[in-house]
mmCIF file of C-alpha atoms and ligand atoms in Angstrom:
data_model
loop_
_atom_site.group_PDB
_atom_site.id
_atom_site.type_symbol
_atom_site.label_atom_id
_atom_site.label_comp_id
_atom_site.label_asym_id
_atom_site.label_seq_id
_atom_site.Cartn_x
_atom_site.Cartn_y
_atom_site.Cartn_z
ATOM 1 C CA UNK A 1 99.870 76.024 30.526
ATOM 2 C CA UNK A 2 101.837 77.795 32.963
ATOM 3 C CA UNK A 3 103.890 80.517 31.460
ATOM 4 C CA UNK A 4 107.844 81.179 32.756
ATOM 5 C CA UNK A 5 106.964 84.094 34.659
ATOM 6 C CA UNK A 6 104.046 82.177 36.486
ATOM 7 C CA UNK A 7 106.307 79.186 37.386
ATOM 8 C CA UNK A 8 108.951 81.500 38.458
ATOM 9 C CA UNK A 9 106.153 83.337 40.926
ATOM 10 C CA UNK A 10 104.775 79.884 42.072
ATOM 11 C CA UNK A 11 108.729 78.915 43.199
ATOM 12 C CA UNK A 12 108.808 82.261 45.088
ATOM 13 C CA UNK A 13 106.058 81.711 46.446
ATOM 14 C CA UNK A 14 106.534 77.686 47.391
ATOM 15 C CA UNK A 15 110.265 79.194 49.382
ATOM 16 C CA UNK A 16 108.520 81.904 51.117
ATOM 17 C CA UNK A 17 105.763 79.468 52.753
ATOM 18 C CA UNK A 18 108.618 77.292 53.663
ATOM 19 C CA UNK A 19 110.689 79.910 55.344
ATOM 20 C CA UNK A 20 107.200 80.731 57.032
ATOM 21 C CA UNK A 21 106.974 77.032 58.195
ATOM 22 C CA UNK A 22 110.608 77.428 59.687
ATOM 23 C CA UNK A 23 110.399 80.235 61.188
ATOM 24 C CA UNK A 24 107.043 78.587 63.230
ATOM 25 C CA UNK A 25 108.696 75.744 63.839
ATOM 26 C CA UNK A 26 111.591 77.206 65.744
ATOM 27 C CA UNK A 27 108.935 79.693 67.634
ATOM 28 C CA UNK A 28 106.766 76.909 68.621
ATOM 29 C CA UNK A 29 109.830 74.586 70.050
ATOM 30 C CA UNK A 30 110.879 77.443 72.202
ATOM 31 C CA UNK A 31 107.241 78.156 73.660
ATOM 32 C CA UNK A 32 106.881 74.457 73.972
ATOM 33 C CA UNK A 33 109.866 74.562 76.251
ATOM 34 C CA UNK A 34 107.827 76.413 78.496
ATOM 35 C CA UNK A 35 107.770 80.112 79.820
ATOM 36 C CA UNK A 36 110.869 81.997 80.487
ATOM 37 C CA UNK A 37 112.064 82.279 84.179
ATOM 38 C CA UNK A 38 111.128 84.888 85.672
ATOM 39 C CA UNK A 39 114.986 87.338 86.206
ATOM 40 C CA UNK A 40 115.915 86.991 89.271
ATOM 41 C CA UNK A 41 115.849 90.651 90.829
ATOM 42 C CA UNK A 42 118.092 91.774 93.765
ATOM 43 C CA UNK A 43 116.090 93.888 96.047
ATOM 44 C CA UNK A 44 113.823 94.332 98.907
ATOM 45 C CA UNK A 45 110.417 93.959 97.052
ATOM 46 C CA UNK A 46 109.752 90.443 95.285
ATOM 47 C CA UNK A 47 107.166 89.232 92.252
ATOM 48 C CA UNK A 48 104.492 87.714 94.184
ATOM 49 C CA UNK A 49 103.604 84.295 91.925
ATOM 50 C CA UNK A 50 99.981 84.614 90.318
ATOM 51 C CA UNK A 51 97.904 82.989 92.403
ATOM 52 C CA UNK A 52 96.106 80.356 90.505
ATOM 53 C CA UNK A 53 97.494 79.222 86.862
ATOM 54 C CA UNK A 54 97.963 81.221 83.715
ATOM 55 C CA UNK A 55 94.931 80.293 82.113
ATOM 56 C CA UNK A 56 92.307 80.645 84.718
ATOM 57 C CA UNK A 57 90.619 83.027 83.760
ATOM 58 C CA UNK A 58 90.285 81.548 80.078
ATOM 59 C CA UNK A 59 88.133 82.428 77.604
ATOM 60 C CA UNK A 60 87.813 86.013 79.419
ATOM 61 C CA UNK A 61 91.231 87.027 80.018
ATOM 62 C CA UNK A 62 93.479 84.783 78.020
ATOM 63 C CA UNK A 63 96.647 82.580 79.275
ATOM 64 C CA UNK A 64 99.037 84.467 77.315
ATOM 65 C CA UNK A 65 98.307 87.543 77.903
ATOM 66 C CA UNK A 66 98.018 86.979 81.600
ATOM 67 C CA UNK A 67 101.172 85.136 81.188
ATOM 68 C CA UNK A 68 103.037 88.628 79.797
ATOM 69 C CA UNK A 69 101.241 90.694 82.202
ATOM 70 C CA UNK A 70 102.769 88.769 85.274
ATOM 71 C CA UNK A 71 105.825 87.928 84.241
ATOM 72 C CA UNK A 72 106.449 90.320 82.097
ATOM 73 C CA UNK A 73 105.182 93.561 82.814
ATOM 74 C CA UNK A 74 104.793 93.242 86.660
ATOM 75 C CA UNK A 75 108.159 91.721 86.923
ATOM 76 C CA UNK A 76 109.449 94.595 85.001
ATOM 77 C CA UNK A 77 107.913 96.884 87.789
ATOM 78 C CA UNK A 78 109.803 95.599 90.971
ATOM 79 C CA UNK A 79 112.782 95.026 89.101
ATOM 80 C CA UNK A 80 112.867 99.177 88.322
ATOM 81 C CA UNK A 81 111.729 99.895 91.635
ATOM 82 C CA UNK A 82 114.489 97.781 93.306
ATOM 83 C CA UNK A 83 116.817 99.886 91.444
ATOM 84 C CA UNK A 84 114.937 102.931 92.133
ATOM 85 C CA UNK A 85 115.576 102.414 95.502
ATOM 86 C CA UNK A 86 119.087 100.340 95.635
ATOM 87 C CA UNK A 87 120.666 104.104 96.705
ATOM 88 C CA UNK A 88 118.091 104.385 99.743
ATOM 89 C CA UNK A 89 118.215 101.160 101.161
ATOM 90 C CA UNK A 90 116.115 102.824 104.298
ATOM 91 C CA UNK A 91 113.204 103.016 101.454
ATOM 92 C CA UNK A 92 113.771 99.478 101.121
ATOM 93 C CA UNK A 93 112.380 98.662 104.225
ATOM 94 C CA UNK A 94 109.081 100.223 104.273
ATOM 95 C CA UNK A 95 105.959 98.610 102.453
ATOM 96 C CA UNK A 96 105.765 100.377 98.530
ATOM 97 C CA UNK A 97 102.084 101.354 100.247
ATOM 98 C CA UNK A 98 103.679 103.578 102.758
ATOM 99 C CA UNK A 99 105.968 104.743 100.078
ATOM 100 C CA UNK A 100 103.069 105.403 97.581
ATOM 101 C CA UNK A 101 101.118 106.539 100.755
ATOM 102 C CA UNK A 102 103.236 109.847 101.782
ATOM 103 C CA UNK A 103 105.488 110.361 98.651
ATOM 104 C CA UNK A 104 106.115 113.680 99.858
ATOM 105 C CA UNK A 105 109.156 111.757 101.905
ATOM 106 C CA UNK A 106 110.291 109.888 99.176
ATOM 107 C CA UNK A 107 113.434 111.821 97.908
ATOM 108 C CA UNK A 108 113.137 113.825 94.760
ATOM 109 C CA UNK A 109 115.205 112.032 93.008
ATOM 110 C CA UNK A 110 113.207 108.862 92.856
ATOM 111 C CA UNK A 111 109.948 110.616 93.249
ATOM 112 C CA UNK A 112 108.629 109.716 89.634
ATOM 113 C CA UNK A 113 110.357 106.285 89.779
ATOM 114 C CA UNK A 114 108.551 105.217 93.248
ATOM 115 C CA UNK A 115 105.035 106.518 91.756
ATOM 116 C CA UNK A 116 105.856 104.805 88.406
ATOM 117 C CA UNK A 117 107.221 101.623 89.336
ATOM 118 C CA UNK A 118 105.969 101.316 92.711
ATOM 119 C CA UNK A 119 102.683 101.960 91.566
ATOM 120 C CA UNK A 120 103.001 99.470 89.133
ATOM 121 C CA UNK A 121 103.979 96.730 91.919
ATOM 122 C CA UNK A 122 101.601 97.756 94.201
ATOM 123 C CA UNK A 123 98.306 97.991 91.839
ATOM 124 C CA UNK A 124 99.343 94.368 89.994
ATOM 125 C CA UNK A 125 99.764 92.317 93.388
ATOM 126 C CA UNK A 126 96.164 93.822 94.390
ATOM 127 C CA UNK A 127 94.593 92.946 90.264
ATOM 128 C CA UNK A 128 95.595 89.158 90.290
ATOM 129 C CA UNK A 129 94.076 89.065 93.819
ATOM 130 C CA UNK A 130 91.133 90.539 92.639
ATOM 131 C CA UNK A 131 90.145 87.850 89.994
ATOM 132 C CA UNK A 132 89.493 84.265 90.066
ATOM 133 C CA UNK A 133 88.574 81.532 88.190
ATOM 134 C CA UNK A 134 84.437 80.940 88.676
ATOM 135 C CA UNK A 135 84.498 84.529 89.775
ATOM 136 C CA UNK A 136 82.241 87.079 88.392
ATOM 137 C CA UNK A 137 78.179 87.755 89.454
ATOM 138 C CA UNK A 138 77.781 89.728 92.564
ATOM 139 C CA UNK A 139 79.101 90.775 95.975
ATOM 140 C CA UNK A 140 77.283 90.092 99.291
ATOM 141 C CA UNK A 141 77.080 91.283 102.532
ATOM 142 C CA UNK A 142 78.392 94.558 103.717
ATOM 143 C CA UNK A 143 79.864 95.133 100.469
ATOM 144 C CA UNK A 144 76.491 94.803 98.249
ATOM 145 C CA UNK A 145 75.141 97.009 100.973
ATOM 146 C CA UNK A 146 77.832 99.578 100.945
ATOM 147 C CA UNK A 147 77.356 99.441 96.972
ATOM 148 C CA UNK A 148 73.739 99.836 96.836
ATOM 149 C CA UNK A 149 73.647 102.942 99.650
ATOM 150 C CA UNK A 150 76.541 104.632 97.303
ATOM 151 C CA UNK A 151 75.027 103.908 93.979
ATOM 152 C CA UNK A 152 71.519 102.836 93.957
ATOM 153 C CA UNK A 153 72.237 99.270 93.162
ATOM 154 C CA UNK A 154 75.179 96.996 91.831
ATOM 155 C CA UNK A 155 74.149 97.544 88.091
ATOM 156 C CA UNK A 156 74.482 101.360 88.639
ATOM 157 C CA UNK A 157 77.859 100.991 90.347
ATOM 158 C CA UNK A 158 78.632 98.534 87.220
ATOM 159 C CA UNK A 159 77.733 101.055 84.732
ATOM 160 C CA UNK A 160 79.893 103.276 86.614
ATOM 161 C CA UNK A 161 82.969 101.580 86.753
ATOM 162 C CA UNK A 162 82.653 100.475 83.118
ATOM 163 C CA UNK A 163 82.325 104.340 82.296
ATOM 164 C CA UNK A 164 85.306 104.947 84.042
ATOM 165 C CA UNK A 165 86.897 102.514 82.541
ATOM 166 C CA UNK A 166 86.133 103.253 78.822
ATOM 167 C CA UNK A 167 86.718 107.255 79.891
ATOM 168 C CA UNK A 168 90.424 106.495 80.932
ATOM 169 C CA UNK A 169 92.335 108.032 77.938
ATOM 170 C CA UNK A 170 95.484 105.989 77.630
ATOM 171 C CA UNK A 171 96.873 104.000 80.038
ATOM 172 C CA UNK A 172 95.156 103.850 83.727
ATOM 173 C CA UNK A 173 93.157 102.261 85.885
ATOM 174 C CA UNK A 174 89.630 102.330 86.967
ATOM 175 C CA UNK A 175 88.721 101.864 90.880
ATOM 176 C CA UNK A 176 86.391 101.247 93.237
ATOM 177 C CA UNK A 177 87.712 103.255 96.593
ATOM 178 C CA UNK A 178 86.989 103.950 99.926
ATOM 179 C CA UNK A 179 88.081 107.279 101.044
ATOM 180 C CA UNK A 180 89.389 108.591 104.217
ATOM 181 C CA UNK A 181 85.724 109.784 105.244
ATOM 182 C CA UNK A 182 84.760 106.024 104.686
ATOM 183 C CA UNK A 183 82.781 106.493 101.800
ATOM 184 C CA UNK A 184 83.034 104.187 98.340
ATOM 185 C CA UNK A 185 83.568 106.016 95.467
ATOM 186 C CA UNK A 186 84.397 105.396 91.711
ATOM 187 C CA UNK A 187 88.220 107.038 90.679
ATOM 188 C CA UNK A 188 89.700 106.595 87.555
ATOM 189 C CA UNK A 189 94.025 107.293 87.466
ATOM 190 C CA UNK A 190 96.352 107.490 84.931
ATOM 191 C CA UNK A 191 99.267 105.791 84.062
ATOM 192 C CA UNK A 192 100.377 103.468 87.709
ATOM 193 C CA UNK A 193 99.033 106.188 90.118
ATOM 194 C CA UNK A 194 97.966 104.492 92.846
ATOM 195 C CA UNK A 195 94.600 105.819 94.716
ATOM 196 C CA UNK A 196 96.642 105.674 97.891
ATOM 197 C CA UNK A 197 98.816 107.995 97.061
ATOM 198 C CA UNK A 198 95.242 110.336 97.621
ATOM 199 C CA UNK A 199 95.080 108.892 100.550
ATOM 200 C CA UNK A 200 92.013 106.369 99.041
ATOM 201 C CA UNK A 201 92.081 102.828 99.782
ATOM 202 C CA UNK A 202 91.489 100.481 96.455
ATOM 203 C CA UNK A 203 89.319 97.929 96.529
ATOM 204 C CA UNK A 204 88.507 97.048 93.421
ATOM 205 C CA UNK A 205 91.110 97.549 90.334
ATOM 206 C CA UNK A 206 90.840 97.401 86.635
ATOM 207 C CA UNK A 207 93.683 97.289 84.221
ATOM 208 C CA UNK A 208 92.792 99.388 81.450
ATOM 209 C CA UNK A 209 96.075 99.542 79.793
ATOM 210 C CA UNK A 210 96.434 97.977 76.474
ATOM 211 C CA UNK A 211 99.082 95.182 77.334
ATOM 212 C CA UNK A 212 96.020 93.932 79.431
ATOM 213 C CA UNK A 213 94.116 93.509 77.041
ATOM 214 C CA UNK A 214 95.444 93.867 73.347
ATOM 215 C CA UNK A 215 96.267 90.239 72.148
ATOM 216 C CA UNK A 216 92.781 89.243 72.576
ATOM 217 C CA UNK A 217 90.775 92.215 72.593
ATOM 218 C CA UNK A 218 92.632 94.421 69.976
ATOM 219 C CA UNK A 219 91.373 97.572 70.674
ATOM 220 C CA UNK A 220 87.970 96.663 72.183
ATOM 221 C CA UNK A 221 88.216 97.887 75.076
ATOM 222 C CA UNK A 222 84.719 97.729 75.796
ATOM 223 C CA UNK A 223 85.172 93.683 75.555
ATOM 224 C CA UNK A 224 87.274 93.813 78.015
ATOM 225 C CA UNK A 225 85.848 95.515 80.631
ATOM 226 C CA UNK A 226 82.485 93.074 79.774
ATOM 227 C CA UNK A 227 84.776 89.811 80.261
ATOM 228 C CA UNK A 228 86.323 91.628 83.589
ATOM 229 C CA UNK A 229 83.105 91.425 84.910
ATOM 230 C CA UNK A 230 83.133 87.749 84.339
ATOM 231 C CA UNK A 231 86.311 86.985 87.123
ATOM 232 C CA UNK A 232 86.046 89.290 89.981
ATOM 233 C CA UNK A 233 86.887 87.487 92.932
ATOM 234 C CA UNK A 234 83.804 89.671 95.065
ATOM 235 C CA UNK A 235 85.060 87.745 98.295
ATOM 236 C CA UNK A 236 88.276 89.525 97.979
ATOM 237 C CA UNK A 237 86.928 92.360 97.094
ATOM 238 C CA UNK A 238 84.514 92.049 100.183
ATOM 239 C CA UNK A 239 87.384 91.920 102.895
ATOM 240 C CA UNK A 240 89.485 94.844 101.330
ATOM 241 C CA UNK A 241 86.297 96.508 101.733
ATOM 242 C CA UNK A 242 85.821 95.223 105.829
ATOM 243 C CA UNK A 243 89.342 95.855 106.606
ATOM 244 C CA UNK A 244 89.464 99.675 105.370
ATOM 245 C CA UNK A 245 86.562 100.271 107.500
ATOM 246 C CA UNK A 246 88.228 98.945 110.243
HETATM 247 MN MN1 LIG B 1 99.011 96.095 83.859
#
């Protein structure tokens, strides 16, 4: 039989998975109404829209996640450097690549804000660009060539990148780069430093901060980079490589 105390826990209890059930409720009709507009941001540099749909990439980089990440976090990155630059409109007009490019000219002021923010913008519109769904396996062409001259062979260059990528401590990036003697090389950078601000052109980018990765990957990293692998879009990745040899 059920003592006083016990039927007095089992009420608690009963209220506390209905508040529970509420609270779900009213999260699930708002996500249900669809994502949250994007703010609109006054300015000279503009969120370019992901270029295929949120889920994609699904099951290696997940919908929601990708979801924060663009509208979100990259949004959040050319809304700070509009206002970064909203006292130098002159800024304004050049690319954020030929701001990140000499930021020597970039008044002191806003130094850290271009290479934050700008970095930010700049190395997100190049990472959605660089995956695709169906993507993953291997390049061709020059860029297989290039790859296998540099490293030995694509599963070399792989291990490489992944090692970079796992070495990052705290937030960065890990790159593949061609530098200004025209020669691929592997480059990890912290925080949003962009490789072009070492006068290195990127051509292949991975995300290794945790919003990246986190809701679906906790902290397995490792994961991450694995499932990476799995949605490179090589072709793009192939005629960054063409153009920065000119
Ligand atoms: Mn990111």
């Amino acid at each position: 039989m059920m003592t006083r105390r016990q039927a007095l826990k089992t009420t608690a209890l009963a209220s506390a998975i209905c508040a529970t059930a509420t609270t779900l409720r009213t999260v699930s009709a708002q996500s249900s109404a669809g994502p949250a507009p994007v703010p609109v941001v006054t300015g000279p540099y503009t969120l370019p829209p992901l270029p295929y749909k949120f889920d994609a990439l699904e099951p290696h980089i997940d919908a929601l996640t990708m979801q924060i990440h663009h509208d979100k976090h990259h949004a959040a990155y050319v809304t700070n450097l509009n206002k970064a630059v909203a006292e130098f409109p002159e800024l304004g007009r050049k690319r954020v690549e030929d701001l990140l490019g000499d930021l020597s000219v970039v008044p002191e002021k806003i130094r850290v804000a271009i290479r934050n923010q700008g970095g930010g913008h700049y190395n997100h519109s190049l990472f959605w660009q660089m995956m695709k769904k169906g993507g993953g396996g291997q390049p061709a062409g020059e860029l297989l060539k290039g790859i296998e001259k540099r490293f030995g062979s694509f599963g070399v260059f792989k291990d490489e990148l992944t090692k970079a990528a796992l070495g990052q401590f705290g937030s960065g990036w890990a790159w593949l780069v061609l530098d200004g003697n025209k020669q691929l090389g592997i480059e990890p950078t912290p925080n949003q430093d962009s490789p072009i601000s070492q006068n290195k052109q990127p051509l292949l980018g991975l995300d290794v901060w945790e919003h990246a990765y986190y809701l679906k990957y906790q902290n397995r990293r490792p994961e991450y980079v694995a499932a990476f692998f799995q949605v490179i879009d090589w072709e793009f990745v192939g005629e960054q490589y063409k153009k920065a040899l000119g």
